[in-house]
Short mmCIF file of C-alpha atoms in Angstrom, two decimals:
data_model
loop_
_atom_site.label_atom_id
_atom_site.label_comp_id
_atom_site.label_asym_id
_atom_site.label_seq_id
_atom_site.Cartn_x
_atom_site.Cartn_y
_atom_site.Cartn_z
CA UNK A 1 1.60 10.22 -14.95
CA UNK A 2 3.72 9.06 -12.09
CA UNK A 3 3.99 10.85 -9.02
CA UNK A 4 7.00 10.06 -6.85
CA UNK A 5 7.22 11.88 -3.43
CA UNK A 6 10.22 10.42 -1.24
CA UNK A 7 10.56 11.65 2.49
CA UNK A 8 13.74 11.47 4.43
CA UNK A 9 13.81 9.89 7.63
CA UNK A 10 16.70 9.14 9.87
CA UNK A 11 15.36 6.02 12.26
CA UNK A 12 17.90 5.21 15.11
CA UNK A 13 16.91 0.75 14.14
CA UNK A 14 19.22 -1.50 15.89
CA UNK A 15 20.83 -4.24 13.78
CA UNK A 16 18.82 -6.71 15.02
CA UNK A 17 16.00 -4.92 14.26
CA UNK A 18 16.55 -4.32 10.62
CA UNK A 19 14.66 -7.84 9.34
CA UNK A 20 11.48 -6.83 11.41
CA UNK A 21 11.11 -3.61 9.93
CA UNK A 22 12.03 -4.77 6.33
CA UNK A 23 9.38 -7.60 6.96
CA UNK A 24 6.88 -4.96 7.97
CA UNK A 25 7.04 -2.76 4.97
CA UNK A 26 6.79 -6.04 2.91
CA UNK A 27 3.74 -7.34 4.77
CA UNK A 28 2.19 -3.58 4.40
CA UNK A 29 2.77 -3.77 0.73
CA UNK A 30 1.51 -7.23 0.99
CA UNK A 31 -1.74 -5.52 2.61
CA UNK A 32 -2.35 -2.87 0.42
CA UNK A 33 -1.97 -5.51 -2.97
CA UNK A 34 -4.85 -7.88 -1.41
CA UNK A 35 -6.93 -4.61 -0.79
CA UNK A 36 -6.46 -3.35 -3.98
CA UNK A 37 -7.25 -6.69 -5.94
CA UNK A 38 -10.28 -7.01 -4.05
CA UNK A 39 -11.94 -3.63 -5.28
CA UNK A 40 -10.61 -4.53 -8.91
CA UNK A 41 -12.08 -8.35 -8.93
CA UNK A 42 -15.28 -7.44 -10.75
CA UNK A 43 -16.02 -5.12 -13.36
CA UNK A 44 -14.01 -2.38 -14.18
CA UNK A 45 -16.67 -0.11 -13.89
CA UNK A 46 -17.79 -1.90 -10.24
CA UNK A 47 -14.91 -0.95 -8.46
CA UNK A 48 -15.22 -0.87 -4.61
CA UNK A 49 -13.62 1.56 -2.99
CA UNK A 50 -15.60 2.84 0.00
CA UNK A 51 -13.49 2.28 2.97
CA UNK A 52 -15.95 0.40 4.99
CA UNK A 53 -16.82 -2.22 2.47
CA UNK A 54 -13.52 -2.91 1.66
CA UNK A 55 -13.12 -2.93 5.61
CA UNK A 56 -15.66 -5.65 6.16
CA UNK A 57 -14.74 -7.56 2.92
CA UNK A 58 -10.99 -7.74 3.82
CA UNK A 59 -9.95 -7.14 7.12
CA UNK A 60 -9.95 -10.35 8.84
CA UNK A 61 -8.26 -11.90 5.53
CA UNK A 62 -5.40 -9.73 5.70
CA UNK A 63 -5.09 -9.98 9.59
CA UNK A 64 -5.64 -13.78 9.18
CA UNK A 65 -2.60 -13.83 6.78
CA UNK A 66 -0.10 -11.36 7.75
CA UNK A 67 1.33 -10.16 11.21
CA UNK A 68 0.54 -6.56 11.15
CA UNK A 69 -1.17 -4.34 13.72
CA UNK A 70 -4.66 -3.65 13.14
CA UNK A 71 -3.71 0.26 12.71
CA UNK A 72 -1.31 -0.90 9.89
CA UNK A 73 -4.04 -2.93 8.05
CA UNK A 74 -6.44 0.35 8.10
CA UNK A 75 -3.71 2.49 7.28
CA UNK A 76 -3.03 -0.38 4.10
CA UNK A 77 -6.59 -0.35 3.31
CA UNK A 78 -7.01 3.71 3.09
CA UNK A 79 -4.06 3.93 0.78
CA UNK A 80 -5.43 1.08 -1.73
CA UNK A 81 -9.02 2.65 -1.09
CA UNK A 82 -7.67 6.17 -2.02
CA UNK A 83 -6.04 4.31 -5.20
CA UNK A 84 -8.76 2.33 -6.29
CA UNK A 85 -11.06 5.76 -6.21
CA UNK A 86 -8.78 7.50 -8.39
CA UNK A 87 -8.92 4.85 -10.94
CA UNK A 88 -12.53 4.90 -10.52
CA UNK A 89 -12.98 8.62 -11.05
CA UNK A 90 -10.35 8.18 -14.11
CA UNK A 91 -12.64 5.05 -15.73
CA UNK A 92 -15.89 7.05 -14.90
CA UNK A 93 -15.74 10.43 -15.12
CA UNK A 94 -12.81 11.05 -17.58
CA UNK A 95 -13.74 8.20 -19.60
CA UNK A 96 -9.54 7.34 -19.69
CA UNK A 97 -8.47 3.58 -19.36
CA UNK A 98 -7.04 2.59 -15.84
CA UNK A 99 -4.69 0.01 -14.55
CA UNK A 100 -5.17 -1.70 -11.21
CA UNK A 101 -3.51 0.16 -8.93
CA UNK A 102 0.10 -1.51 -7.99
CA UNK A 103 1.93 -0.53 -4.88
CA UNK A 104 5.85 -1.38 -5.50
CA UNK A 105 7.66 -0.52 -2.27
CA UNK A 106 10.88 -1.39 -1.16
CA UNK A 107 13.02 -0.59 2.01
CA UNK A 108 17.01 -1.53 2.72
CA UNK A 109 18.28 -1.30 5.53
CA UNK A 110 22.05 -0.39 6.30
CA UNK A 111 23.98 0.27 9.61
CA UNK A 112 27.06 1.53 7.91
CA UNK A 113 26.85 5.92 8.17
CA UNK A 114 27.79 6.56 4.50
CA UNK A 115 24.70 4.90 3.12
CA UNK A 116 21.44 5.94 2.74
CA UNK A 117 18.15 4.41 3.62
CA UNK A 118 15.40 4.79 1.37
CA UNK A 119 12.12 3.74 0.84
CA UNK A 120 10.06 4.67 -1.93
CA UNK A 121 5.96 4.39 -2.26
CA UNK A 122 4.22 5.90 -5.45
CA UNK A 123 1.24 7.01 -3.98
CA UNK A 124 -2.15 7.74 -5.51
CA UNK A 125 -2.41 11.79 -6.51
#
């Protein structure tokens, strides 16, 4: 079962900064995916979901590949670790099959007041 929670925020972003904001969202999604993919590289019963291990094994690579601030890299790692932990719980404790976590976020910016800018990130629950 997928749970989607929406938070509506009004950001005062200049037209010139829309591209930067969209790129930041995309890089955050890529960072989260990279960490989640790394945590699932092993056999399904050997999911790496501890933040310290994921940090030690992925932080440098993510920083080298993307131009995110360190706090965003750490937030992406935390989100991936939570999703991996939920997957591990479903497989090991509940005996269920669980697919690898995916992060499908997007953002569209507009300067027209009649349009709504929406970003949706499925979060682990």
